[in-house]
mmCIF file of C-alpha atoms in Angstrom:
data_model
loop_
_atom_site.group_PDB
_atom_site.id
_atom_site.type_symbol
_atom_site.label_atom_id
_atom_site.label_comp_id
_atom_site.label_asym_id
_atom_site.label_seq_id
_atom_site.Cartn_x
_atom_site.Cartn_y
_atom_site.Cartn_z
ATOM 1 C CA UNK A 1 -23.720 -18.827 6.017
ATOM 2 C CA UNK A 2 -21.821 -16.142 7.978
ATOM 3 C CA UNK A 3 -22.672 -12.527 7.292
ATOM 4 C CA UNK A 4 -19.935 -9.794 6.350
ATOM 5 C CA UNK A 5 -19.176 -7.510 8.876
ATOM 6 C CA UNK A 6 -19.838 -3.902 8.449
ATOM 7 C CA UNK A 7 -16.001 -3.374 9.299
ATOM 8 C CA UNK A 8 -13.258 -2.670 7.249
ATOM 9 C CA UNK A 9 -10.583 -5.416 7.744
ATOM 10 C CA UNK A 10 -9.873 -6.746 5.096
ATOM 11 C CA UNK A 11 -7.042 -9.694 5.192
ATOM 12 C CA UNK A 12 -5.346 -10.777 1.802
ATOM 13 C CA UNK A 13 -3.698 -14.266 2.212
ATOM 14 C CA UNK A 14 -0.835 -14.526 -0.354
ATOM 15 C CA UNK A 15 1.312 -11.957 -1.940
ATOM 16 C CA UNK A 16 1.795 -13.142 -5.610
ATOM 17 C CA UNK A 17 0.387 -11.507 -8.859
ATOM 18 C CA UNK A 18 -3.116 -11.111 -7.474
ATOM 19 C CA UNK A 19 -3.080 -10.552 -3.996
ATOM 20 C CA UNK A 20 -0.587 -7.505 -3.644
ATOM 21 C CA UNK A 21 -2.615 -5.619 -6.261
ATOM 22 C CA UNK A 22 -5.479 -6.265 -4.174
ATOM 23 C CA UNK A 23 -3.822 -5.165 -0.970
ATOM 24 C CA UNK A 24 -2.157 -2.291 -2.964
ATOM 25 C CA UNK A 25 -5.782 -0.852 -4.452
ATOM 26 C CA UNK A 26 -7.543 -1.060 -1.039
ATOM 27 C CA UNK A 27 -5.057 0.279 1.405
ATOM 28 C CA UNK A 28 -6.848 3.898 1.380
ATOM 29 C CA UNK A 29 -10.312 2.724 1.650
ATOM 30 C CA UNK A 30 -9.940 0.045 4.283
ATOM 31 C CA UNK A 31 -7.487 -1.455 6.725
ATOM 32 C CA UNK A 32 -5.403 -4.091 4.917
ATOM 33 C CA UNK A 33 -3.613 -6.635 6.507
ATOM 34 C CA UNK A 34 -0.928 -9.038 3.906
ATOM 35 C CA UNK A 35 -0.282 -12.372 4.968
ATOM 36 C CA UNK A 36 3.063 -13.795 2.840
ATOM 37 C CA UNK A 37 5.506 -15.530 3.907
ATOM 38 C CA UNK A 38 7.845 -13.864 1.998
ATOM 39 C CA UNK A 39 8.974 -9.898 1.891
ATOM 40 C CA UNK A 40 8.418 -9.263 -1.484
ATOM 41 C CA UNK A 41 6.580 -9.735 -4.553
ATOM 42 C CA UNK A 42 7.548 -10.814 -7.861
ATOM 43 C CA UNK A 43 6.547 -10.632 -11.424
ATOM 44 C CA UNK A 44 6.844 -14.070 -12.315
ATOM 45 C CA UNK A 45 6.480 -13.673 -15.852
ATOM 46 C CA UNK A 46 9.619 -12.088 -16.300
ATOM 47 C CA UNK A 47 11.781 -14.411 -13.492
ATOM 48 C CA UNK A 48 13.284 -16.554 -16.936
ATOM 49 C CA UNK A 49 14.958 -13.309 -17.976
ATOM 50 C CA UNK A 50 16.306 -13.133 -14.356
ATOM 51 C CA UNK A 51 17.930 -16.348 -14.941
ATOM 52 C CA UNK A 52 20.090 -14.983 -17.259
ATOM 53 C CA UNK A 53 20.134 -11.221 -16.812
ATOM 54 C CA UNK A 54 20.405 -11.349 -12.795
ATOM 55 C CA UNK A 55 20.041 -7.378 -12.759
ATOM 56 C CA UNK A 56 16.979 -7.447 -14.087
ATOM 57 C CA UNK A 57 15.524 -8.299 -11.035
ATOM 58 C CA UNK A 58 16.103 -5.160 -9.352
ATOM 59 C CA UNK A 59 12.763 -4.497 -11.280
ATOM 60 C CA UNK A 60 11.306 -7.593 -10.629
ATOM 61 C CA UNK A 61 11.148 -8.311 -7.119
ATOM 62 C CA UNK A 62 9.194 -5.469 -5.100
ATOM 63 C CA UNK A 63 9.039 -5.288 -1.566
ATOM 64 C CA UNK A 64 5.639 -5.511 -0.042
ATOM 65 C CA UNK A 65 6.158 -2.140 1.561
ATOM 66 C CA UNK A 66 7.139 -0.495 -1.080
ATOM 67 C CA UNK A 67 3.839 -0.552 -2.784
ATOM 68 C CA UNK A 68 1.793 -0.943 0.653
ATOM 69 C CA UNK A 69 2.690 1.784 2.540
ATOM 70 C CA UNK A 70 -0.387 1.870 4.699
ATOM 71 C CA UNK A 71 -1.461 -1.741 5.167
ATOM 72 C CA UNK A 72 -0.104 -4.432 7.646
ATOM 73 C CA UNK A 73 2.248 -7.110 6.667
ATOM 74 C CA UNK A 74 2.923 -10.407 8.412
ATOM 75 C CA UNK A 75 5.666 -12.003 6.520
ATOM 76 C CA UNK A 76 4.792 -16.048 8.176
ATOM 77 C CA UNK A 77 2.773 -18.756 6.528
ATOM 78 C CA UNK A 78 -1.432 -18.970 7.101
ATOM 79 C CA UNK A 79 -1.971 -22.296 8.986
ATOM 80 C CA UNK A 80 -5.371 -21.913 9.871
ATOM 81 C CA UNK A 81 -8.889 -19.876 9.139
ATOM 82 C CA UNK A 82 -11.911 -19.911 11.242
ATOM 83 C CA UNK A 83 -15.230 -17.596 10.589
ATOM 84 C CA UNK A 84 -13.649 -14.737 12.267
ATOM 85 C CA UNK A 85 -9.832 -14.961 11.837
ATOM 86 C CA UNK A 86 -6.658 -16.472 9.839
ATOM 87 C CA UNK A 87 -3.764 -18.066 12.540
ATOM 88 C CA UNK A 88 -0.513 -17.760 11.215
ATOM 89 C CA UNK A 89 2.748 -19.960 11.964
ATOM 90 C CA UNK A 90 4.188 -17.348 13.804
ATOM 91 C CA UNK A 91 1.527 -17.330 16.272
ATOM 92 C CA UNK A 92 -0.394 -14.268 14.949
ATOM 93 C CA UNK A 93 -4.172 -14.040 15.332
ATOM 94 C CA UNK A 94 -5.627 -11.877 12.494
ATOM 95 C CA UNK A 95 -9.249 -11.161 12.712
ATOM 96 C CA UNK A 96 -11.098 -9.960 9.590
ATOM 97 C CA UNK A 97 -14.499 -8.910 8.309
ATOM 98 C CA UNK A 98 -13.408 -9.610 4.571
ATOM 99 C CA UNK A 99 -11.293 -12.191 3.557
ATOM 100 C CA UNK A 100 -9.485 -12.727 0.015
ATOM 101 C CA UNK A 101 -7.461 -15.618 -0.048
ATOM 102 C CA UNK A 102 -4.247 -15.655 -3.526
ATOM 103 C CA UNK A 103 -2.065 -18.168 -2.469
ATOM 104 C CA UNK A 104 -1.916 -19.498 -6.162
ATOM 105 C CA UNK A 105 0.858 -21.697 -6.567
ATOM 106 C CA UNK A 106 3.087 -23.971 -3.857
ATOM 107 C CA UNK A 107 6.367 -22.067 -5.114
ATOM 108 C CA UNK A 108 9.210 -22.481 -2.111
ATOM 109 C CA UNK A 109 11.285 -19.458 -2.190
ATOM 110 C CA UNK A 110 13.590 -17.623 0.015
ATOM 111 C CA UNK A 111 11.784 -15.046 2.330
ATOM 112 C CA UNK A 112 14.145 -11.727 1.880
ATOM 113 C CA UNK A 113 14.568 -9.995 -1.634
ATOM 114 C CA UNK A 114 18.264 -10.027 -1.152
ATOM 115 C CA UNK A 115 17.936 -14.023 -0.665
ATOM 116 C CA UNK A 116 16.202 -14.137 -3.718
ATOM 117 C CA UNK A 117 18.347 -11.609 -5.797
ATOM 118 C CA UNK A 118 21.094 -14.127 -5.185
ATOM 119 C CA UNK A 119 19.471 -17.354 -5.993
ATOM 120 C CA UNK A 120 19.269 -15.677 -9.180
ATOM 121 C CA UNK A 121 22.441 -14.933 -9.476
ATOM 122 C CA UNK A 122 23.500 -18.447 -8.535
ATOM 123 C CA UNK A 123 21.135 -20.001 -11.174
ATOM 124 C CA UNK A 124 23.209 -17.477 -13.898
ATOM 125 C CA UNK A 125 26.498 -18.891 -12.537
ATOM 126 C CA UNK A 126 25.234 -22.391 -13.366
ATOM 127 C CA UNK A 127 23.967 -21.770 -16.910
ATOM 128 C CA UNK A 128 27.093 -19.723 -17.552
ATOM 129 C CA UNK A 129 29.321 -22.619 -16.703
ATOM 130 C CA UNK A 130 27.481 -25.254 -18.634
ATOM 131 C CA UNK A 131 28.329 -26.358 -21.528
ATOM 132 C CA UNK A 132 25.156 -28.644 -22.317
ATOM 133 C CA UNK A 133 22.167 -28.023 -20.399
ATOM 134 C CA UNK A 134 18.876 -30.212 -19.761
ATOM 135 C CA UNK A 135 15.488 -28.656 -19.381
ATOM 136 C CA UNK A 136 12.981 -30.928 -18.212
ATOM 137 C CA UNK A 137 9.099 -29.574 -19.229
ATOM 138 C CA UNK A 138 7.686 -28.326 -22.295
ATOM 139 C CA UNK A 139 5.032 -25.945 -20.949
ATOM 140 C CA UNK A 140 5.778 -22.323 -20.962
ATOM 141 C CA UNK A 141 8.311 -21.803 -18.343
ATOM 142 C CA UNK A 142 10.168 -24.340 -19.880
ATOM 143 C CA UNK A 143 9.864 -22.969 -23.310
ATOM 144 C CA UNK A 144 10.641 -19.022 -22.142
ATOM 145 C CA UNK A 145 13.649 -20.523 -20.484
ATOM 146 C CA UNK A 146 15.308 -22.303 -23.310
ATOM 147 C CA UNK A 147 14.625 -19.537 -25.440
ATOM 148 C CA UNK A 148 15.765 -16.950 -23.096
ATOM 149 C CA UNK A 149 19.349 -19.373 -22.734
ATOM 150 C CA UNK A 150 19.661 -19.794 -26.540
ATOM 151 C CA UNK A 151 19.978 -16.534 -27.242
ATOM 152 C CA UNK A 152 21.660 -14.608 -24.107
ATOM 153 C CA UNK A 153 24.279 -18.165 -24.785
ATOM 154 C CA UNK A 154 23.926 -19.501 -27.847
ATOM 155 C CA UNK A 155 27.056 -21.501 -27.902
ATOM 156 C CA UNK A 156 25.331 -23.750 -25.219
ATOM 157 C CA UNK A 157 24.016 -27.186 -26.393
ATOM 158 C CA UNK A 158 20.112 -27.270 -24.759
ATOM 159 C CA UNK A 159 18.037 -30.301 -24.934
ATOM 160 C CA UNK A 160 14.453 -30.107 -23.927
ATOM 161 C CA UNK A 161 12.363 -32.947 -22.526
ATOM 162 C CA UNK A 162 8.649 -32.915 -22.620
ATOM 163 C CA UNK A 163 6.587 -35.983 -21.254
ATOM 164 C CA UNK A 164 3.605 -34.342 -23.855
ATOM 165 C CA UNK A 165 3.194 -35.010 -27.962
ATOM 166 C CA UNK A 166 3.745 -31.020 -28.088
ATOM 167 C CA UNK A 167 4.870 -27.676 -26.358
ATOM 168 C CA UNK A 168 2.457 -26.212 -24.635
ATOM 169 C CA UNK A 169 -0.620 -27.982 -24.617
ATOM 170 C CA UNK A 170 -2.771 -24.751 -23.752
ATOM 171 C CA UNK A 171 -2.254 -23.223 -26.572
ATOM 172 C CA UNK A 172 -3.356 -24.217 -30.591
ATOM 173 C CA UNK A 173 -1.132 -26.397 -32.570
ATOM 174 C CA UNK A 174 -0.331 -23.740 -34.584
ATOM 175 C CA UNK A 175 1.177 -21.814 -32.030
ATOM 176 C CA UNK A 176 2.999 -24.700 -30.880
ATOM 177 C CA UNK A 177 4.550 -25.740 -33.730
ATOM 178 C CA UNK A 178 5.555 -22.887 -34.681
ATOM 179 C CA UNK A 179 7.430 -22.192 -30.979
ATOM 180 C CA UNK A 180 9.029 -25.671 -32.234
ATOM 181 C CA UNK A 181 9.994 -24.492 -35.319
ATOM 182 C CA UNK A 182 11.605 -21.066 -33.542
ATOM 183 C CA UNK A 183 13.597 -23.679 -30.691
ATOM 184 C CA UNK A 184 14.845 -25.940 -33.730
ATOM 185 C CA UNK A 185 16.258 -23.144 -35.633
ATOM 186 C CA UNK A 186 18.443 -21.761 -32.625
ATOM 187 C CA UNK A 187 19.626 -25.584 -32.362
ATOM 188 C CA UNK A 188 17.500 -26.905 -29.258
ATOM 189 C CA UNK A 189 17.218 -30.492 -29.140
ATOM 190 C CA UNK A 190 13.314 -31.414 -28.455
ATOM 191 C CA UNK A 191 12.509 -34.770 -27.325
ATOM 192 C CA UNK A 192 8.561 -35.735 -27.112
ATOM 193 C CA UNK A 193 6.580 -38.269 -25.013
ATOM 194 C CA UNK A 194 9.542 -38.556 -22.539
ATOM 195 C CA UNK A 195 10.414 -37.923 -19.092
ATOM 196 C CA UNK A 196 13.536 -37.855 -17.111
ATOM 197 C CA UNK A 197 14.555 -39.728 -13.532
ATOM 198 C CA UNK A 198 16.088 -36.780 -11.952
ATOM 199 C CA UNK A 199 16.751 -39.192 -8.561
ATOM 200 C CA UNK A 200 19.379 -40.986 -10.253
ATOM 201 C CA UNK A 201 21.104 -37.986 -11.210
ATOM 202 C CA UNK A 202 22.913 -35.425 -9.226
ATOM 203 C CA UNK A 203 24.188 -31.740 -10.843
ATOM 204 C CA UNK A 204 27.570 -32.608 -12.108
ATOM 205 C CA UNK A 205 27.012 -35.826 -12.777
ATOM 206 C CA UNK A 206 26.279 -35.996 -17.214
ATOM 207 C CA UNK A 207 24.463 -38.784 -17.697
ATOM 208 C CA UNK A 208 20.309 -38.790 -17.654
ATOM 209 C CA UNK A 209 18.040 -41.234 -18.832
ATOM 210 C CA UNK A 210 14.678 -40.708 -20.285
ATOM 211 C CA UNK A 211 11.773 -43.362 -19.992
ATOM 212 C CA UNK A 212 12.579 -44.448 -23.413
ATOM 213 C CA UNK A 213 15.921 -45.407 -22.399
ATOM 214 C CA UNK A 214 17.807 -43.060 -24.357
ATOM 215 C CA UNK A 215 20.498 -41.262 -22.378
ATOM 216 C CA UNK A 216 21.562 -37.204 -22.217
ATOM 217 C CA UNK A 217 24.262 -35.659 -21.439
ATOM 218 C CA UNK A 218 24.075 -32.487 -19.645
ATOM 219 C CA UNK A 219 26.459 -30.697 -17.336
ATOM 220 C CA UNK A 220 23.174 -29.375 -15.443
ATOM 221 C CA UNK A 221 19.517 -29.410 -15.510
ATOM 222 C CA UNK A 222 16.170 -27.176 -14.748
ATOM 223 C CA UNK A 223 13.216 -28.741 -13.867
ATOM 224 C CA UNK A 224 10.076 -26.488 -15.578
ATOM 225 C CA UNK A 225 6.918 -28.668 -14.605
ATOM 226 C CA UNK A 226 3.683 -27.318 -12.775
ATOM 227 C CA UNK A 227 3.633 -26.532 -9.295
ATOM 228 C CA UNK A 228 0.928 -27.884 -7.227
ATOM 229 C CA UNK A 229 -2.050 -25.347 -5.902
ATOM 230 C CA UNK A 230 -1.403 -24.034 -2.442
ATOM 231 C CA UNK A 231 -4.374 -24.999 -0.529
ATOM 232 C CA UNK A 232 -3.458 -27.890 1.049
ATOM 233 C CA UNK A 233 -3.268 -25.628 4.338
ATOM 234 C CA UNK A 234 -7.036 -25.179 3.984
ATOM 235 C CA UNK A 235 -8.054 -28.955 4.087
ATOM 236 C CA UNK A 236 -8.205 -28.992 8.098
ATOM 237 C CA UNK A 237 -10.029 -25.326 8.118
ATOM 238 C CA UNK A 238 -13.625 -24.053 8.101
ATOM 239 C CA UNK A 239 -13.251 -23.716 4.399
ATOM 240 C CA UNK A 240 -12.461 -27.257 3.834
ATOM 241 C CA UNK A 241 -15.157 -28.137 1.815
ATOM 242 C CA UNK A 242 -15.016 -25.473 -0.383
ATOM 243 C CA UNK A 243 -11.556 -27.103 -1.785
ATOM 244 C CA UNK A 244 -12.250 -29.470 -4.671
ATOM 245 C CA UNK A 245 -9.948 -32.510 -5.724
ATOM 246 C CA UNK A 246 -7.630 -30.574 -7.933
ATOM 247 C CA UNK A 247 -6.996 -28.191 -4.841
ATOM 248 C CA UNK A 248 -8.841 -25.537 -6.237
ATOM 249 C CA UNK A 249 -11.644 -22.741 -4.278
ATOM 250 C CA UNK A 250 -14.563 -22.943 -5.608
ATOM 251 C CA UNK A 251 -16.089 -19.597 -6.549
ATOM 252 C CA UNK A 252 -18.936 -17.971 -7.431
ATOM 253 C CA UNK A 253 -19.445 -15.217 -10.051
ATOM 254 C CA UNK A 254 -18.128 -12.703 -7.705
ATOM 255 C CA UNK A 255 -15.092 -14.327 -7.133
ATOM 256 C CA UNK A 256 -16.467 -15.493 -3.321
ATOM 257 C CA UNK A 257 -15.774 -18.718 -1.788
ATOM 258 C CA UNK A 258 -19.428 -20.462 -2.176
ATOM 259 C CA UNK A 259 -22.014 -20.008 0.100
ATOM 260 C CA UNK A 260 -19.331 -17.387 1.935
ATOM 261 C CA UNK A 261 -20.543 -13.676 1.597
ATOM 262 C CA UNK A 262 -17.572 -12.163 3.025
ATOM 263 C CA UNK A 263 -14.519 -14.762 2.038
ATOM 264 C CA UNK A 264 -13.249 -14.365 -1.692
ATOM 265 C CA UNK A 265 -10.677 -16.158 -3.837
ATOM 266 C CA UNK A 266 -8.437 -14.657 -6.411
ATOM 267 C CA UNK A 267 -5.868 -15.759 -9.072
ATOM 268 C CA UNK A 268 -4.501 -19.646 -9.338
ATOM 269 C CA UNK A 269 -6.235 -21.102 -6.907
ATOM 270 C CA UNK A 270 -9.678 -20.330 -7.951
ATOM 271 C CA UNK A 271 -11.903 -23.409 -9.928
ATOM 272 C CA UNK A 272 -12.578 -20.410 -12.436
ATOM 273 C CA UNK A 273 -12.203 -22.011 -15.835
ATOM 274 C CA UNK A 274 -9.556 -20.389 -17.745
ATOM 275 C CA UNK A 275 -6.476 -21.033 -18.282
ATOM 276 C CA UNK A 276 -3.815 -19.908 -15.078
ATOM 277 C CA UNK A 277 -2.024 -16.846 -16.559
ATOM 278 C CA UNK A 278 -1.066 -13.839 -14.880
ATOM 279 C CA UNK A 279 -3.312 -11.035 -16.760
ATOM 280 C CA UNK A 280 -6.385 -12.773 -15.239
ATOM 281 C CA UNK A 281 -5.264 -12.997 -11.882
ATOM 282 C CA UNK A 282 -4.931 -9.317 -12.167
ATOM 283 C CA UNK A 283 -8.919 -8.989 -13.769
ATOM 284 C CA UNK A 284 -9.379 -11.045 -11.038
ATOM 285 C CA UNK A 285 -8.025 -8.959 -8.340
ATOM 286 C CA UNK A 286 -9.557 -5.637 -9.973
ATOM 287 C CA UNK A 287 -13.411 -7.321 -9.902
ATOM 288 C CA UNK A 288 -13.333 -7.928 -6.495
ATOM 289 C CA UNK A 289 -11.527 -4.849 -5.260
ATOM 290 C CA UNK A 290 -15.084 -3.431 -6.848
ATOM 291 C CA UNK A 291 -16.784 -5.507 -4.917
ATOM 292 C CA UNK A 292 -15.225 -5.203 -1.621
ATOM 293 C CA UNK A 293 -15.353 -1.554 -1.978
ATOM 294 C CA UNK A 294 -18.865 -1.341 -2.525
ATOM 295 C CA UNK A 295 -19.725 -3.840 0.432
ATOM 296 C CA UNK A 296 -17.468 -1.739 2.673
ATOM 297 C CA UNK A 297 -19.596 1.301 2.199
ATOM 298 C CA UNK A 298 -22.229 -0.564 2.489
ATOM 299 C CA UNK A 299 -23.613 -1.236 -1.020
ATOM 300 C CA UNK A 300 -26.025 -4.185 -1.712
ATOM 301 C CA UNK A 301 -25.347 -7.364 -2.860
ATOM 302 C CA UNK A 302 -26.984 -7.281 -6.012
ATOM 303 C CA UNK A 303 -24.653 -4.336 -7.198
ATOM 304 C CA UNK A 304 -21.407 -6.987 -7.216
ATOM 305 C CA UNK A 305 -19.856 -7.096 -10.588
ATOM 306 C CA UNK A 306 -19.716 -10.594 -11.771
ATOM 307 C CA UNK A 307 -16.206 -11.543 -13.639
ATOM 308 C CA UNK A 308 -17.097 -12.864 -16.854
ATOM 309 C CA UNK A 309 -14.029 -16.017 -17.835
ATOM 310 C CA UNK A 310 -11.635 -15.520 -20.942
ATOM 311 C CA UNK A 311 -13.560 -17.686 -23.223
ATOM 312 C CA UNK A 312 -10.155 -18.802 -25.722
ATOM 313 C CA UNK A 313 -7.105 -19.382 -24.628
ATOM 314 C CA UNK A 314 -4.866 -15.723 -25.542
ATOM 315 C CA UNK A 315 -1.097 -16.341 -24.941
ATOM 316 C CA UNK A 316 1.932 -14.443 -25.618
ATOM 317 C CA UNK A 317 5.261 -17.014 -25.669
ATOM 318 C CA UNK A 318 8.828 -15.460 -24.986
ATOM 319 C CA UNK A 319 11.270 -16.486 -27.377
ATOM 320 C CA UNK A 320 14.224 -14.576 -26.077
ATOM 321 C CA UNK A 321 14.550 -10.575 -25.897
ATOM 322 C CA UNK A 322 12.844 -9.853 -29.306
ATOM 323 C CA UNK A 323 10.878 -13.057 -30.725
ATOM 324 C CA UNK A 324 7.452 -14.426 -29.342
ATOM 325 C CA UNK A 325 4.615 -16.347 -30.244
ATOM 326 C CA UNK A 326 1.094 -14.914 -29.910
ATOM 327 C CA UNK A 327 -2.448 -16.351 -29.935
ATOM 328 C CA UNK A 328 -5.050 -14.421 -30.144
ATOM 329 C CA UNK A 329 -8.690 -15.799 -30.621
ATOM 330 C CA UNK A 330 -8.682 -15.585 -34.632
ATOM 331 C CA UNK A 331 -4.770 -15.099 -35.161
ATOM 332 C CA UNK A 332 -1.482 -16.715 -34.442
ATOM 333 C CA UNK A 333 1.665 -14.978 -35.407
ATOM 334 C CA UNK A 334 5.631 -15.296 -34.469
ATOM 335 C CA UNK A 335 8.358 -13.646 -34.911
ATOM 336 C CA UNK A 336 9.105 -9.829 -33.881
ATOM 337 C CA UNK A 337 5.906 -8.143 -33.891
ATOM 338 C CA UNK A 338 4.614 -10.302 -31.087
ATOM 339 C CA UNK A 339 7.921 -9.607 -29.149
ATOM 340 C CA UNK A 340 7.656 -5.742 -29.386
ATOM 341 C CA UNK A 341 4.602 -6.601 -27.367
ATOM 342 C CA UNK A 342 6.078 -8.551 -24.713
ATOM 343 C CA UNK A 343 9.719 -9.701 -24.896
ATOM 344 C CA UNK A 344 11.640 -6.634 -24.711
ATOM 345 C CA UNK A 345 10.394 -5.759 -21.602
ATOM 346 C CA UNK A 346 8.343 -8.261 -20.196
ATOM 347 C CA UNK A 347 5.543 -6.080 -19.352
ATOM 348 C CA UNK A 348 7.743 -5.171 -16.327
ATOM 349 C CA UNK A 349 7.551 -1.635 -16.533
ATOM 350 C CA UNK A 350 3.862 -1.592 -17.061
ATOM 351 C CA UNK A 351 3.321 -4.034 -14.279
ATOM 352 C CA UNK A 352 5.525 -1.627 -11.586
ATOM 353 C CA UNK A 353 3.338 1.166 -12.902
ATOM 354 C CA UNK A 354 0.393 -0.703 -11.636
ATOM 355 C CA UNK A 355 1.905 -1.188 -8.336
ATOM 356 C CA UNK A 356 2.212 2.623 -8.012
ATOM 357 C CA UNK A 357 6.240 2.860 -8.400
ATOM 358 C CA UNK A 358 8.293 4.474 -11.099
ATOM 359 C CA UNK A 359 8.567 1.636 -14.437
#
């Protein structure tokens, strides 16, 4: 077991939900170094309103340096770790005494917010000149994106496909059925226990199949199913036995790497057992800025705050600008209440807050 240095540097390896908060909190107490391979962060939770509201990513995608104004950035992909350092593709050797690693998901997007700004707008153009559409996955993204089409366009004929007996199998049936019941009233064909052969099928072609033979016609399609984690990059590294089957980090109550006392793992890609949502990663990120700040002025280990996991599953499901579904641990609702909470503004403004810019 490798002690933590009584330095400072502290290296954050991904630049998602949970690792540019990180970066962000700590950049006046120690010297941060980002490693993304991208130039900007983005609230992902709001990227289906993107889709068809392209300006509302002006809000949503935040370069790094405009929220870490005195930290490094080195926009390249980590390749490798060793006890002292993280290699990057572009040939950079970063050494650390404190290591976080948030690469969550495997999620291959274009590195400059411009780039991104108009793959969104290209993904508009392509719903807008649809007539049918085809959205394959029945977890949340798929479900926030057919409701966020049906109601920005709801002259557009969608048809969901979902491999699962219901939507979104994280959540209680009640919640789920009644996010069917919302998509069936705004005319969205749902199809259960099917799945699609996209290789047979190029965009502009109509014709799909499903595995039950049946066939859909769609001018286009959007493919909504989990990414894998992105840790496949550890598997040759020092840390490769601290990477279980599913590809996640195994942590301790900390929120350290096991049997590390100065490597830590935020957000997705920690074997923490909760459900993968976006809030956590944050609670995440805050307990272990508390812990790195205490070991950097050099509290004792016993002071670390332990993160304690969400014991129920608590969701909030966009349904468009001004519906949602919400479970909470002793009450589902729909309809408008729930979407004051969240669908109006997708928690952007708060979120941008957090990041220390104006909402």
């Amino acid at each position: 077991m490798e002690k933590g240095g009584n330095g400072n540097r502290v290296v954050v390896v991904g630049g998602g939900v949970a690792g540019s908060l990180l970066a962000k909190s700590l950049q006046f107490v120690a010297h941060v170094t980002l490693i993304d391979p991208k130039e900007y962060f983005e609230i992902p939770w709001a990227n289906l309103r993107t889709m068809v509201e392209p300006a509302f990513a002006e809000r949503t995608l935040i370069n790094h340096r405009d929220y870490l104004t005195n930290g490094n950035i080195v926009t390249s992909n980590a390749i490798d770790v060793t006890e002292t350092e993280v290699l990057t593709a572009d040939g950079s050797h970063i050494a650390y005494d404190y290591l976080v690693i948030a690469t969550g998901h495997a999620d291959h997007v274009p590195k400059t917010r411009s780039e991104r700004l108009d793959q969104y707008k290209a993904e508009n153009l392509k719903i807008k000149s649809a007539n049918s559409i085809l959205i394959v996955g029945g977890g949340p993204t798929g479900v926030e994106l057919a409701g966020e089409i049906a109601v920005d366009f709801p002259e557009k004929k969608l048809t969901l496909v979902h491999k699962g007996p219901r939507l979104i199998e994280f959540i209680g049936a009640k919640a789920a059925d009644k996010t069917l019941n919302w998509l069936k009233s705004r005319k969205v064909e749902v199809k259960f226990e099917q799945s699609v052969d996209l290789n047979s099928v190029e965009d502009g072609h109509k014709i799909y199949q499903t595995s039950h033979g049946e066939t859909i016609e769609a001018d286009c399609h959007f493919l909504c199913i989990g990414k894998p984690l992105a840790s496949a990059w550890l598997r040759e590294t020092v840390l490769k036995d601290d990477v279980d089957s599913r590809g996640s980090i195994k942590v301790d109550e900390f929120l350290r790497v096991k049997g590390r006392n100065n490597i830590f793992a935020i957000g997705d890609i920690t074997d923490v057992p909760e459900i993968k949502q976006g809030f956590l990663a944050h609670k995440h990120a805050e307990v272990v800025v508390k812990n790195l700040k205490m070991l950097i002025e050099g509290g004792r280990e016993r002071k670390l705050v332990t993160y304690k996991p969400l014991s129920s599953a608590l969701a909030i499901i966009s349904l468009g600008r001004k519906d949602a579904v919400a479970q909470f641990p002793f009450l589902t609702i729909s309809g408008r209440i729930p979407g004051i909470i969240k669908s109006g503004d997708l928690f952007v403004g708060k979120t941008r807050k957090q990041m220390g810019l104006s909402s």
